[in-house]
């Protein structure tokens, strides 16, 4: 099991990156860089590539709508080059609030577009002359849609790898099925190992049945907050605001993927109440209603015995990369947490 960590998209990025070398020495395998609607993730990943040696670097995630498929491919190839083959392209569709609100692009056909983006990226990395006739993307652009001067081109540089790993962030059944079919990895959110098979098992099986054997086994990337000790009281509550933000505020009523996931986990009443309160501006009240059971099941926060049990549950459910958020109070304590969880996982 690989141990990963996500760097946040709000403030203090340079200070956080200076600590990465210590996490790398402690055994951290991969770092994921979020983008959302903050600073772009690409410049930050290039910065990280320059100050690390072994650490894998992944976008977590780049939305498929904010860049053309060819630019996503070029960007991935460039990051793979400057990192000496350490890059993973994390992709996702984000949501209509960000895509239409911040980027001004229609949020249409996320599953179909994702499939085509992946196919185009892999053409670029193989240095094929880019010709693609899809439902959502046509390359070169047809003459009746432009000047008629478009030519089939191939990327000038030789990519370090002709197949850069792709991880899809997905929680809806059709999107999860797509990830299991065409991507090297799948990254869900709010992962509860005991409920994963019921919620995603059918979709994963359907996707794997169509999977190209050359892709290898699906890398399942789960996220969990991490603290090991007898003094963990109250630390679980640190996850309440983020859970409430996603379950309550990431989307409108009827169009919130994370709220739907909470309902599929069996928290229908709580999900409805959290959303109503959050959209009404009552964020603290919404956070207070996040079920403690949910916070416990998707975390690694407790004494060593509890953490070992939760890690084993993650492994048994199919998790192969554990993306942790160490909750140590000091940098040194966070480094020790990475060392410890790496040791337990191995």
PDB file of C-alpha atoms in Angstrom, residues 69-334:
ATOM      1  CA  UNK A  69      -7.665  17.663 -24.100  1.00  0.00           C
ATOM      2  CA  UNK A  70      -4.429  18.401 -25.974  1.00  0.00           C
ATOM      3  CA  UNK A  71      -3.342  20.920 -23.331  1.00  0.00           C
ATOM      4  CA  UNK A  72      -4.036  18.393 -20.578  1.00  0.00           C
ATOM      5  CA  UNK A  73      -1.842  15.933 -22.470  1.00  0.00           C
ATOM      6  CA  UNK A  74       0.927  18.503 -23.022  1.00  0.00           C
ATOM      7  CA  UNK A  75       0.794  19.550 -19.377  1.00  0.00           C
ATOM      8  CA  UNK A  76       1.030  15.965 -18.152  1.00  0.00           C
ATOM      9  CA  UNK A  77       3.932  15.252 -20.514  1.00  0.00           C
ATOM     10  CA  UNK A  78       5.727  18.402 -19.346  1.00  0.00           C
ATOM     11  CA  UNK A  79       5.282  17.580 -15.669  1.00  0.00           C
ATOM     12  CA  UNK A  80       6.391  14.002 -16.292  1.00  0.00           C
ATOM     13  CA  UNK A  81       9.512  15.396 -17.978  1.00  0.00           C
ATOM     14  CA  UNK A  82      10.517  17.865 -15.260  1.00  0.00           C
ATOM     15  CA  UNK A  83       9.890  15.216 -12.569  1.00  0.00           C
ATOM     16  CA  UNK A  84      11.811  12.453 -14.398  1.00  0.00           C
ATOM     17  CA  UNK A  85       8.744  10.275 -14.832  1.00  0.00           C
ATOM     18  CA  UNK A  86       7.123  10.841 -11.418  1.00  0.00           C
ATOM     19  CA  UNK A  87       3.816  12.386 -12.531  1.00  0.00           C
ATOM     20  CA  UNK A  88       0.269  11.014 -12.354  1.00  0.00           C
ATOM     21  CA  UNK A  89      -2.557  12.830 -14.132  1.00  0.00           C
ATOM     22  CA  UNK A  90      -5.511  13.077 -11.783  1.00  0.00           C
ATOM     23  CA  UNK A  91      -8.657  14.084 -13.652  1.00  0.00           C
ATOM     24  CA  UNK A  92     -12.243  14.789 -12.678  1.00  0.00           C
ATOM     25  CA  UNK A  93     -15.318  16.581 -13.867  1.00  0.00           C
ATOM     26  CA  UNK A  94     -15.643  18.849 -10.797  1.00  0.00           C
ATOM     27  CA  UNK A  95     -19.193  20.243 -10.634  1.00  0.00           C
ATOM     28  CA  UNK A  96     -21.444  22.759 -12.382  1.00  0.00           C
ATOM     29  CA  UNK A  97     -20.983  25.472  -9.754  1.00  0.00           C
ATOM     30  CA  UNK A  98     -17.240  25.669 -10.443  1.00  0.00           C
ATOM     31  CA  UNK A  99     -17.252  24.829 -14.149  1.00  0.00           C
ATOM     32  CA  UNK A 100     -20.084  27.129 -15.172  1.00  0.00           C
ATOM     33  CA  UNK A 101     -19.599  29.706 -12.431  1.00  0.00           C
ATOM     34  CA  UNK A 102     -15.824  30.146 -12.474  1.00  0.00           C
ATOM     35  CA  UNK A 103     -14.843  28.920 -15.946  1.00  0.00           C
ATOM     36  CA  UNK A 104     -17.985  29.880 -17.869  1.00  0.00           C
ATOM     37  CA  UNK A 105     -18.104  26.523 -19.656  1.00  0.00           C
ATOM     38  CA  UNK A 106     -21.283  24.411 -19.948  1.00  0.00           C
ATOM     39  CA  UNK A 107     -21.209  21.391 -17.644  1.00  0.00           C
ATOM     40  CA  UNK A 108     -22.302  18.850 -20.238  1.00  0.00           C
ATOM     41  CA  UNK A 109     -21.675  15.134 -20.795  1.00  0.00           C
ATOM     42  CA  UNK A 110     -19.026  14.667 -18.059  1.00  0.00           C
ATOM     43  CA  UNK A 111     -18.686  10.911 -18.590  1.00  0.00           C
ATOM     44  CA  UNK A 112     -18.482  11.053 -22.380  1.00  0.00           C
ATOM     45  CA  UNK A 113     -16.048  13.946 -22.297  1.00  0.00           C
ATOM     46  CA  UNK A 114     -13.833  12.207 -19.748  1.00  0.00           C
ATOM     47  CA  UNK A 115     -13.529   9.114 -21.933  1.00  0.00           C
ATOM     48  CA  UNK A 116     -12.599  11.204 -24.972  1.00  0.00           C
ATOM     49  CA  UNK A 117     -10.093  13.318 -23.036  1.00  0.00           C
ATOM     50  CA  UNK A 118      -8.294  10.155 -21.895  1.00  0.00           C
ATOM     51  CA  UNK A 119      -8.214   8.725 -25.417  1.00  0.00           C
ATOM     52  CA  UNK A 120      -6.822  11.976 -26.830  1.00  0.00           C
ATOM     53  CA  UNK A 121      -4.176  12.260 -24.080  1.00  0.00           C
ATOM     54  CA  UNK A 122      -2.901   8.780 -24.817  1.00  0.00           C
ATOM     55  CA  UNK A 123      -2.715   9.555 -28.541  1.00  0.00           C
ATOM     56  CA  UNK A 124      -0.600  12.609 -27.779  1.00  0.00           C
ATOM     57  CA  UNK A 125       1.751  10.668 -25.477  1.00  0.00           C
ATOM     58  CA  UNK A 126       2.231   8.023 -28.174  1.00  0.00           C
ATOM     59  CA  UNK A 127       3.252  10.872 -30.510  1.00  0.00           C
ATOM     60  CA  UNK A 128       0.545  10.055 -33.029  1.00  0.00           C
ATOM     61  CA  UNK A 129      -0.629  12.743 -35.415  1.00  0.00           C
ATOM     62  CA  UNK A 130      -3.653  13.977 -33.572  1.00  0.00           C
ATOM     63  CA  UNK A 131      -6.796  12.993 -35.448  1.00  0.00           C
ATOM     64  CA  UNK A 132      -9.890  12.327 -33.402  1.00  0.00           C
ATOM     65  CA  UNK A 133     -13.522  12.104 -34.398  1.00  0.00           C
ATOM     66  CA  UNK A 134     -15.505  11.968 -31.200  1.00  0.00           C
ATOM     67  CA  UNK A 135     -18.915  13.034 -30.064  1.00  0.00           C
ATOM     68  CA  UNK A 136     -17.528  15.912 -28.008  1.00  0.00           C
ATOM     69  CA  UNK A 137     -14.096  16.609 -29.523  1.00  0.00           C
ATOM     70  CA  UNK A 138     -13.056  16.618 -33.169  1.00  0.00           C
ATOM     71  CA  UNK A 139      -9.410  17.153 -34.104  1.00  0.00           C
ATOM     72  CA  UNK A 140      -8.462  18.892 -36.304  1.00  0.00           C
ATOM     73  CA  UNK A 141     -11.421  21.252 -36.060  1.00  0.00           C
ATOM     74  CA  UNK A 142     -13.765  20.725 -39.047  1.00  0.00           C
ATOM     75  CA  UNK A 143     -13.529  23.413 -41.774  1.00  0.00           C
ATOM     76  CA  UNK A 144     -17.121  24.552 -41.191  1.00  0.00           C
ATOM     77  CA  UNK A 145     -16.292  25.321 -37.542  1.00  0.00           C
ATOM     78  CA  UNK A 146     -13.149  27.381 -38.118  1.00  0.00           C
ATOM     79  CA  UNK A 147     -10.806  28.602 -40.821  1.00  0.00           C
ATOM     80  CA  UNK A 148     -10.323  25.184 -42.353  1.00  0.00           C
ATOM     81  CA  UNK A 149      -6.542  25.456 -41.830  1.00  0.00           C
ATOM     82  CA  UNK A 150      -6.217  22.996 -38.961  1.00  0.00           C
ATOM     83  CA  UNK A 151      -3.614  20.257 -39.474  1.00  0.00           C
ATOM     84  CA  UNK A 152      -3.103  16.905 -37.708  1.00  0.00           C
ATOM     85  CA  UNK A 153      -0.058  17.530 -35.505  1.00  0.00           C
ATOM     86  CA  UNK A 154       1.932  15.423 -33.081  1.00  0.00           C
ATOM     87  CA  UNK A 155       3.647  16.666 -29.942  1.00  0.00           C
ATOM     88  CA  UNK A 156       7.117  17.984 -30.742  1.00  0.00           C
ATOM     89  CA  UNK A 157       8.939  16.619 -27.709  1.00  0.00           C
ATOM     90  CA  UNK A 158       9.282  12.928 -26.947  1.00  0.00           C
ATOM     91  CA  UNK A 159       7.387  12.270 -23.695  1.00  0.00           C
ATOM     92  CA  UNK A 160       9.297  10.416 -20.993  1.00  0.00           C
ATOM     93  CA  UNK A 161       6.534   7.803 -20.996  1.00  0.00           C
ATOM     94  CA  UNK A 162       4.038   6.906 -23.694  1.00  0.00           C
ATOM     95  CA  UNK A 163       1.492   6.065 -21.025  1.00  0.00           C
ATOM     96  CA  UNK A 164       1.341   8.426 -18.059  1.00  0.00           C
ATOM     97  CA  UNK A 165      -0.838   7.012 -15.249  1.00  0.00           C
ATOM     98  CA  UNK A 166      -4.326   8.503 -15.048  1.00  0.00           C
ATOM     99  CA  UNK A 167      -6.425   8.568 -11.884  1.00  0.00           C
ATOM    100  CA  UNK A 168     -10.101   9.469 -12.139  1.00  0.00           C
ATOM    101  CA  UNK A 169     -11.904  11.096  -9.237  1.00  0.00           C
ATOM    102  CA  UNK A 170     -15.381   9.600  -9.322  1.00  0.00           C
ATOM    103  CA  UNK A 171     -18.256   8.705  -7.004  1.00  0.00           C
ATOM    104  CA  UNK A 172     -21.286   8.299  -9.307  1.00  0.00           C
ATOM    105  CA  UNK A 173     -21.936   4.753 -10.599  1.00  0.00           C
ATOM    106  CA  UNK A 174     -21.358   5.497 -14.293  1.00  0.00           C
ATOM    107  CA  UNK A 175     -18.240   7.552 -13.605  1.00  0.00           C
ATOM    108  CA  UNK A 176     -16.841   4.865 -11.298  1.00  0.00           C
ATOM    109  CA  UNK A 177     -17.509   2.260 -13.982  1.00  0.00           C
ATOM    110  CA  UNK A 178     -15.592   4.420 -16.459  1.00  0.00           C
ATOM    111  CA  UNK A 179     -12.645   4.732 -14.063  1.00  0.00           C
ATOM    112  CA  UNK A 180     -12.477   0.959 -13.601  1.00  0.00           C
ATOM    113  CA  UNK A 181     -12.571   0.496 -17.363  1.00  0.00           C
ATOM    114  CA  UNK A 182     -10.117   3.063 -18.720  1.00  0.00           C
ATOM    115  CA  UNK A 183      -7.961   4.579 -15.936  1.00  0.00           C
ATOM    116  CA  UNK A 184      -4.939   3.335 -14.029  1.00  0.00           C
ATOM    117  CA  UNK A 185      -6.492   4.547 -10.782  1.00  0.00           C
ATOM    118  CA  UNK A 186      -9.746   5.552  -9.125  1.00  0.00           C
ATOM    119  CA  UNK A 187     -10.092   8.148  -6.370  1.00  0.00           C
ATOM    120  CA  UNK A 188     -13.381   8.282  -4.462  1.00  0.00           C
ATOM    121  CA  UNK A 189     -14.111  10.729  -1.656  1.00  0.00           C
ATOM    122  CA  UNK A 190     -15.499  10.026   1.839  1.00  0.00           C
ATOM    123  CA  UNK A 191     -14.422   6.392   1.493  1.00  0.00           C
ATOM    124  CA  UNK A 192     -15.976   3.980   4.005  1.00  0.00           C
ATOM    125  CA  UNK A 193     -14.471   0.516   3.432  1.00  0.00           C
ATOM    126  CA  UNK A 194     -17.380  -1.376   4.986  1.00  0.00           C
ATOM    127  CA  UNK A 195     -19.852   0.285   2.625  1.00  0.00           C
ATOM    128  CA  UNK A 196     -17.691   0.481  -0.510  1.00  0.00           C
ATOM    129  CA  UNK A 197     -18.818  -2.826  -2.012  1.00  0.00           C
ATOM    130  CA  UNK A 198     -22.500  -2.011  -1.566  1.00  0.00           C
ATOM    131  CA  UNK A 199     -22.153   1.484  -3.001  1.00  0.00           C
ATOM    132  CA  UNK A 200     -19.581   0.929  -5.768  1.00  0.00           C
ATOM    133  CA  UNK A 201     -19.113  -2.827  -6.171  1.00  0.00           C
ATOM    134  CA  UNK A 202     -21.425  -3.291  -9.155  1.00  0.00           C
ATOM    135  CA  UNK A 203     -19.974  -0.274 -10.993  1.00  0.00           C
ATOM    136  CA  UNK A 204     -16.395  -1.420 -10.390  1.00  0.00           C
ATOM    137  CA  UNK A 205     -17.181  -4.940 -11.577  1.00  0.00           C
ATOM    138  CA  UNK A 206     -18.869  -3.648 -14.750  1.00  0.00           C
ATOM    139  CA  UNK A 207     -15.881  -1.434 -15.558  1.00  0.00           C
ATOM    140  CA  UNK A 208     -13.269  -4.093 -14.818  1.00  0.00           C
ATOM    141  CA  UNK A 209     -15.076  -6.528 -17.129  1.00  0.00           C
ATOM    142  CA  UNK A 210     -14.215  -4.189 -20.035  1.00  0.00           C
ATOM    143  CA  UNK A 211     -10.749  -3.225 -18.766  1.00  0.00           C
ATOM    144  CA  UNK A 212      -7.681  -3.555 -20.998  1.00  0.00           C
ATOM    145  CA  UNK A 213      -5.270  -5.994 -19.246  1.00  0.00           C
ATOM    146  CA  UNK A 214      -2.380  -3.693 -20.215  1.00  0.00           C
ATOM    147  CA  UNK A 215      -3.673  -1.169 -17.669  1.00  0.00           C
ATOM    148  CA  UNK A 216      -2.863  -3.561 -14.828  1.00  0.00           C
ATOM    149  CA  UNK A 217      -4.789  -3.720 -11.577  1.00  0.00           C
ATOM    150  CA  UNK A 218      -6.884  -0.696 -10.650  1.00  0.00           C
ATOM    151  CA  UNK A 219      -5.151   1.546  -8.091  1.00  0.00           C
ATOM    152  CA  UNK A 220      -7.784   2.523  -5.509  1.00  0.00           C
ATOM    153  CA  UNK A 221      -6.890   5.823  -3.827  1.00  0.00           C
ATOM    154  CA  UNK A 222      -8.749   6.418  -0.555  1.00  0.00           C
ATOM    155  CA  UNK A 223      -8.503   9.454   1.700  1.00  0.00           C
ATOM    156  CA  UNK A 224      -8.386   9.510   5.494  1.00  0.00           C
ATOM    157  CA  UNK A 225      -7.400  11.864   8.273  1.00  0.00           C
ATOM    158  CA  UNK A 226      -4.619  10.386  10.420  1.00  0.00           C
ATOM    159  CA  UNK A 227      -3.716  10.563  14.091  1.00  0.00           C
ATOM    160  CA  UNK A 228      -2.307   7.773  16.243  1.00  0.00           C
ATOM    161  CA  UNK A 229      -2.489   8.180  20.012  1.00  0.00           C
ATOM    162  CA  UNK A 230      -4.628   8.004  23.112  1.00  0.00           C
ATOM    163  CA  UNK A 231      -5.189  11.780  23.057  1.00  0.00           C
ATOM    164  CA  UNK A 232      -7.276  11.889  19.865  1.00  0.00           C
ATOM    165  CA  UNK A 233     -10.431  13.247  21.507  1.00  0.00           C
ATOM    166  CA  UNK A 234     -11.827  16.113  19.487  1.00  0.00           C
ATOM    167  CA  UNK A 235      -9.643  15.546  16.433  1.00  0.00           C
ATOM    168  CA  UNK A 236     -12.442  13.854  14.519  1.00  0.00           C
ATOM    169  CA  UNK A 237     -14.446  17.045  14.804  1.00  0.00           C
ATOM    170  CA  UNK A 238     -11.837  18.818  12.681  1.00  0.00           C
ATOM    171  CA  UNK A 239     -13.359  16.998   9.718  1.00  0.00           C
ATOM    172  CA  UNK A 240     -16.858  18.342  10.289  1.00  0.00           C
ATOM    173  CA  UNK A 241     -16.543  21.668   8.384  1.00  0.00           C
ATOM    174  CA  UNK A 242     -15.131  20.008   5.254  1.00  0.00           C
ATOM    175  CA  UNK A 243     -17.706  17.219   5.298  1.00  0.00           C
ATOM    176  CA  UNK A 244     -20.491  19.769   5.746  1.00  0.00           C
ATOM    177  CA  UNK A 245     -19.112  21.884   2.906  1.00  0.00           C
ATOM    178  CA  UNK A 246     -19.238  18.956   0.490  1.00  0.00           C
ATOM    179  CA  UNK A 247     -22.450  17.306   1.698  1.00  0.00           C
ATOM    180  CA  UNK A 248     -24.263  20.602   2.153  1.00  0.00           C
ATOM    181  CA  UNK A 249     -22.700  23.220  -0.059  1.00  0.00           C
ATOM    182  CA  UNK A 250     -21.009  21.652  -3.094  1.00  0.00           C
ATOM    183  CA  UNK A 251     -23.956  21.963  -5.434  1.00  0.00           C
ATOM    184  CA  UNK A 252     -27.623  22.812  -5.445  1.00  0.00           C
ATOM    185  CA  UNK A 253     -30.458  20.632  -4.191  1.00  0.00           C
ATOM    186  CA  UNK A 254     -30.802  17.666  -6.486  1.00  0.00           C
ATOM    187  CA  UNK A 255     -27.364  18.342  -8.009  1.00  0.00           C
ATOM    188  CA  UNK A 256     -24.910  17.572  -5.227  1.00  0.00           C
ATOM    189  CA  UNK A 257     -22.919  14.388  -5.860  1.00  0.00           C
ATOM    190  CA  UNK A 258     -21.524  14.303  -2.309  1.00  0.00           C
ATOM    191  CA  UNK A 259     -24.951  14.675  -0.760  1.00  0.00           C
ATOM    192  CA  UNK A 260     -26.111  11.767  -2.902  1.00  0.00           C
ATOM    193  CA  UNK A 261     -23.174   9.693  -1.634  1.00  0.00           C
ATOM    194  CA  UNK A 262     -24.077  10.388   2.005  1.00  0.00           C
ATOM    195  CA  UNK A 263     -27.608   9.239   1.243  1.00  0.00           C
ATOM    196  CA  UNK A 264     -26.306   6.049  -0.394  1.00  0.00           C
ATOM    197  CA  UNK A 265     -24.285   5.409   2.755  1.00  0.00           C
ATOM    198  CA  UNK A 266     -27.560   5.399   4.685  1.00  0.00           C
ATOM    199  CA  UNK A 267     -27.537   8.948   6.074  1.00  0.00           C
ATOM    200  CA  UNK A 268     -30.559  10.225   4.127  1.00  0.00           C
ATOM    201  CA  UNK A 269     -32.062  12.307   6.935  1.00  0.00           C
ATOM    202  CA  UNK A 270     -28.748  13.828   7.989  1.00  0.00           C
ATOM    203  CA  UNK A 271     -27.784  14.625   4.384  1.00  0.00           C
ATOM    204  CA  UNK A 272     -31.043  16.489   3.837  1.00  0.00           C
ATOM    205  CA  UNK A 273     -30.730  18.467   7.062  1.00  0.00           C
ATOM    206  CA  UNK A 274     -27.054  19.323   6.473  1.00  0.00           C
ATOM    207  CA  UNK A 275     -27.846  20.624   3.009  1.00  0.00           C
ATOM    208  CA  UNK A 276     -30.793  22.714   4.160  1.00  0.00           C
ATOM    209  CA  UNK A 277     -28.774  24.321   6.947  1.00  0.00           C
ATOM    210  CA  UNK A 278     -25.666  24.886   4.829  1.00  0.00           C
ATOM    211  CA  UNK A 279     -27.536  26.479   1.941  1.00  0.00           C
ATOM    212  CA  UNK A 280     -29.310  28.667   4.491  1.00  0.00           C
ATOM    213  CA  UNK A 281     -25.924  29.971   5.676  1.00  0.00           C
ATOM    214  CA  UNK A 282     -25.950  28.000   8.935  1.00  0.00           C
ATOM    215  CA  UNK A 283     -22.613  26.310   8.389  1.00  0.00           C
ATOM    216  CA  UNK A 284     -21.795  25.567  12.042  1.00  0.00           C
ATOM    217  CA  UNK A 285     -25.169  23.959  12.611  1.00  0.00           C
ATOM    218  CA  UNK A 286     -24.699  21.905   9.453  1.00  0.00           C
ATOM    219  CA  UNK A 287     -21.262  20.729  10.584  1.00  0.00           C
ATOM    220  CA  UNK A 288     -22.658  19.661  13.949  1.00  0.00           C
ATOM    221  CA  UNK A 289     -25.038  17.272  12.184  1.00  0.00           C
ATOM    222  CA  UNK A 290     -22.349  15.342  10.303  1.00  0.00           C
ATOM    223  CA  UNK A 291     -22.704  11.831  11.777  1.00  0.00           C
ATOM    224  CA  UNK A 292     -19.842  10.922  14.098  1.00  0.00           C
ATOM    225  CA  UNK A 293     -20.051   7.367  12.806  1.00  0.00           C
ATOM    226  CA  UNK A 294     -19.280   8.594   9.287  1.00  0.00           C
ATOM    227  CA  UNK A 295     -16.292  10.594  10.522  1.00  0.00           C
ATOM    228  CA  UNK A 296     -14.957   7.560  12.399  1.00  0.00           C
ATOM    229  CA  UNK A 297     -15.416   5.067   9.575  1.00  0.00           C
ATOM    230  CA  UNK A 298     -13.571   7.166   7.010  1.00  0.00           C
ATOM    231  CA  UNK A 299     -10.701   8.144   9.325  1.00  0.00           C
ATOM    232  CA  UNK A 300      -7.561   6.741  10.914  1.00  0.00           C
ATOM    233  CA  UNK A 301      -7.863   8.681  14.143  1.00  0.00           C
ATOM    234  CA  UNK A 302      -7.450   6.846  17.436  1.00  0.00           C
ATOM    235  CA  UNK A 303      -5.085   4.583  19.329  1.00  0.00           C
ATOM    236  CA  UNK A 304      -2.725   2.316  17.410  1.00  0.00           C
ATOM    237  CA  UNK A 305      -5.019  -0.689  17.676  1.00  0.00           C
ATOM    238  CA  UNK A 306      -7.917   1.256  16.170  1.00  0.00           C
ATOM    239  CA  UNK A 307      -5.747   2.609  13.371  1.00  0.00           C
ATOM    240  CA  UNK A 308      -4.406  -0.865  12.569  1.00  0.00           C
ATOM    241  CA  UNK A 309      -7.957  -2.215  12.364  1.00  0.00           C
ATOM    242  CA  UNK A 310      -9.120   0.618  10.117  1.00  0.00           C
ATOM    243  CA  UNK A 311      -6.073   0.220   7.874  1.00  0.00           C
ATOM    244  CA  UNK A 312      -6.773  -3.506   7.560  1.00  0.00           C
ATOM    245  CA  UNK A 313     -10.385  -2.720   6.629  1.00  0.00           C
ATOM    246  CA  UNK A 314      -9.102  -0.361   3.937  1.00  0.00           C
ATOM    247  CA  UNK A 315      -6.771  -3.028   2.540  1.00  0.00           C
ATOM    248  CA  UNK A 316      -9.451  -5.725   2.561  1.00  0.00           C
ATOM    249  CA  UNK A 317     -11.834  -3.443   0.666  1.00  0.00           C
ATOM    250  CA  UNK A 318      -9.277  -2.995  -2.114  1.00  0.00           C
ATOM    251  CA  UNK A 319      -7.466   0.240  -1.231  1.00  0.00           C
ATOM    252  CA  UNK A 320      -3.940   0.317  -2.677  1.00  0.00           C
ATOM    253  CA  UNK A 321      -3.015   3.981  -2.091  1.00  0.00           C
ATOM    254  CA  UNK A 322      -3.918   5.627   1.213  1.00  0.00           C
ATOM    255  CA  UNK A 323      -4.014   9.401   0.960  1.00  0.00           C
ATOM    256  CA  UNK A 324      -3.735  10.701   4.525  1.00  0.00           C
ATOM    257  CA  UNK A 325      -4.062  14.054   6.238  1.00  0.00           C
ATOM    258  CA  UNK A 326      -1.745  13.885   9.288  1.00  0.00           C
ATOM    259  CA  UNK A 327      -3.265  15.808  12.199  1.00  0.00           C
ATOM    260  CA  UNK A 328      -0.123  16.285  14.256  1.00  0.00           C
ATOM    261  CA  UNK A 329       0.170  19.546  16.117  1.00  0.00           C
ATOM    262  CA  UNK A 330       3.749  20.171  14.945  1.00  0.00           C
ATOM    263  CA  UNK A 331       5.678  19.398  11.798  1.00  0.00           C
ATOM    264  CA  UNK A 332       7.786  16.856  13.675  1.00  0.00           C
ATOM    265  CA  UNK A 333       4.667  15.097  14.913  1.00  0.00           C
ATOM    266  CA  UNK A 334       3.208  14.968  11.408  1.00  0.00           C
TER     267      UNK A 334
END
